[in-house]
Amino acid sequence: MAGMLGTALAREKIISVTFLDTLEQMPTDSWDVSEVKNGSVMAWTEEKENGCVLYIAGEGGVKANADSSQLFRGCVKF
């Protein structure tokens, strides 16, 4: 299984992705997914019965790279 966002998180385990415009709900086990690795965009997961929800958040919203065509490559919908 391929990892997601530079982690060992299995893409097949993700059931949804939620983007947030604040880091207020960020748990301590979040990881930095910002382009410049400064903590401005963080990610974390929340376990559910049938998989996990992936959260991606940044203060004021998340701005994707101009070419984000591969961001969710390999993800499947159950």
PDB file of C-alpha atoms in Angstrom:
ATOM      1  CA  MET A   1       0.000   0.000   0.000  1.00  0.00           C
ATOM      2  CA  ALA A   2       1.230   3.465  -0.894  1.00  0.00           C
ATOM      3  CA  GLY A   3       1.519   6.134   1.789  1.00  0.00           C
ATOM      4  CA  MET A   4      -0.450   9.363   1.758  1.00  0.00           C
ATOM      5  CA  LEU A   5       1.072  12.848   2.115  1.00  0.00           C
ATOM      6  CA  GLY A   6       4.523  11.523   2.925  1.00  0.00           C
ATOM      7  CA  THR A   7       3.348   9.195   5.699  1.00  0.00           C
ATOM      8  CA  ALA A   8       2.607   5.496   6.110  1.00  0.00           C
ATOM      9  CA  LEU A   9      -1.135   6.275   6.023  1.00  0.00           C
ATOM     10  CA  ALA A  10      -2.758   3.886   3.549  1.00  0.00           C
ATOM     11  CA  ARG A  11      -4.735   5.709   0.863  1.00  0.00           C
ATOM     12  CA  GLU A  12      -7.234   2.868   0.844  1.00  0.00           C
ATOM     13  CA  LYS A  13      -8.116   3.609   4.463  1.00  0.00           C
ATOM     14  CA  ILE A  14      -9.268   7.209   3.779  1.00  0.00           C
ATOM     15  CA  ILE A  15     -13.039   7.526   3.401  1.00  0.00           C
ATOM     16  CA  SER A  16     -13.177  11.331   3.041  1.00  0.00           C
ATOM     17  CA  VAL A  17     -11.049  14.474   3.023  1.00  0.00           C
ATOM     18  CA  THR A  18     -12.121  17.617   4.879  1.00  0.00           C
ATOM     19  CA  PHE A  19     -10.443  20.998   4.410  1.00  0.00           C
ATOM     20  CA  LEU A  20     -10.592  23.443   7.338  1.00  0.00           C
ATOM     21  CA  ASP A  21      -9.731  27.157   7.498  1.00  0.00           C
ATOM     22  CA  THR A  22      -8.350  27.062  11.041  1.00  0.00           C
ATOM     23  CA  LEU A  23      -5.857  25.008  13.009  1.00  0.00           C
ATOM     24  CA  GLU A  24      -7.898  25.268  16.235  1.00  0.00           C
ATOM     25  CA  GLN A  25      -9.004  21.616  16.184  1.00  0.00           C
ATOM     26  CA  MET A  26      -5.534  20.297  15.295  1.00  0.00           C
ATOM     27  CA  PRO A  27      -4.479  17.390  17.549  1.00  0.00           C
ATOM     28  CA  THR A  28      -0.913  17.005  18.811  1.00  0.00           C
ATOM     29  CA  ASP A  29      -0.176  14.119  16.422  1.00  0.00           C
ATOM     30  CA  SER A  30      -0.774  16.249  13.307  1.00  0.00           C
ATOM     31  CA  TRP A  31       1.907  16.496  10.653  1.00  0.00           C
ATOM     32  CA  ASP A  32       3.166  19.378   8.521  1.00  0.00           C
ATOM     33  CA  VAL A  33       2.090  19.185   4.868  1.00  0.00           C
ATOM     34  CA  SER A  34       2.953  22.781   3.937  1.00  0.00           C
ATOM     35  CA  GLU A  35       5.152  23.306   0.896  1.00  0.00           C
ATOM     36  CA  VAL A  36       7.741  25.247   2.930  1.00  0.00           C
ATOM     37  CA  LYS A  37       7.471  22.997   6.025  1.00  0.00           C
ATOM     38  CA  ASN A  38       6.623  25.848   8.412  1.00  0.00           C
ATOM     39  CA  GLY A  39       3.479  24.410  10.001  1.00  0.00           C
ATOM     40  CA  SER A  40       1.135  26.666   8.020  1.00  0.00           C
ATOM     41  CA  VAL A  41      -0.759  23.665   6.602  1.00  0.00           C
ATOM     42  CA  MET A  42      -1.259  20.643   8.822  1.00  0.00           C
ATOM     43  CA  ALA A  43      -2.931  17.258   8.373  1.00  0.00           C
ATOM     44  CA  TRP A  44      -4.379  14.656  10.706  1.00  0.00           C
ATOM     45  CA  THR A  45      -6.789  11.755  10.656  1.00  0.00           C
ATOM     46  CA  GLU A  46      -9.784  10.730  12.711  1.00  0.00           C
ATOM     47  CA  GLU A  47     -10.673   7.064  12.928  1.00  0.00           C
ATOM     48  CA  LYS A  48     -14.215   6.037  12.009  1.00  0.00           C
ATOM     49  CA  GLU A  49     -15.909   2.617  11.835  1.00  0.00           C
ATOM     50  CA  ASN A  50     -15.239   2.108   8.125  1.00  0.00           C
ATOM     51  CA  GLY A  51     -11.913   3.949   7.738  1.00  0.00           C
ATOM     52  CA  CYS A  52     -10.597   7.389   8.565  1.00  0.00           C
ATOM     53  CA  VAL A  53     -11.287  11.015   7.735  1.00  0.00           C
ATOM     54  CA  LEU A  54      -8.269  13.008   6.571  1.00  0.00           C
ATOM     55  CA  TYR A  55      -8.256  16.654   7.684  1.00  0.00           C
ATOM     56  CA  ILE A  56      -6.097  19.280   5.965  1.00  0.00           C
ATOM     57  CA  ALA A  57      -6.122  22.720   7.580  1.00  0.00           C
ATOM     58  CA  GLY A  58      -4.472  26.127   7.576  1.00  0.00           C
ATOM     59  CA  GLU A  59      -5.270  29.482   9.156  1.00  0.00           C
ATOM     60  CA  GLY A  60      -7.369  31.388   6.606  1.00  0.00           C
ATOM     61  CA  GLY A  61      -7.807  28.299   4.434  1.00  0.00           C
ATOM     62  CA  VAL A  62      -5.650  26.002   2.366  1.00  0.00           C
ATOM     63  CA  LYS A  63      -4.205  27.045  -0.978  1.00  0.00           C
ATOM     64  CA  ALA A  64      -3.271  24.175  -3.241  1.00  0.00           C
ATOM     65  CA  ASN A  65      -0.266  24.230  -5.547  1.00  0.00           C
ATOM     66  CA  ALA A  66      -1.001  25.332  -9.108  1.00  0.00           C
ATOM     67  CA  ASP A  67      -0.567  21.723 -10.249  1.00  0.00           C
ATOM     68  CA  SER A  68      -2.316  19.519  -7.691  1.00  0.00           C
ATOM     69  CA  SER A  69      -3.284  16.873 -10.214  1.00  0.00           C
ATOM     70  CA  GLN A  70      -1.516  14.094  -8.280  1.00  0.00           C
ATOM     71  CA  LEU A  71      -2.640  15.108  -4.767  1.00  0.00           C
ATOM     72  CA  PHE A  72      -5.164  12.296  -4.430  1.00  0.00           C
ATOM     73  CA  ARG A  73      -3.602   9.876  -6.920  1.00  0.00           C
ATOM     74  CA  GLY A  74      -4.339   6.315  -5.954  1.00  0.00           C
ATOM     75  CA  CYS A  75      -7.237   7.197  -3.669  1.00  0.00           C
ATOM     76  CA  VAL A  76     -10.362   5.179  -4.267  1.00  0.00           C
ATOM     77  CA  LYS A  77     -13.971   5.709  -3.337  1.00  0.00           C
ATOM     78  CA  PHE A  78     -15.523   2.812  -1.416  1.00  0.00           C
TER      79      PHE A  78
END
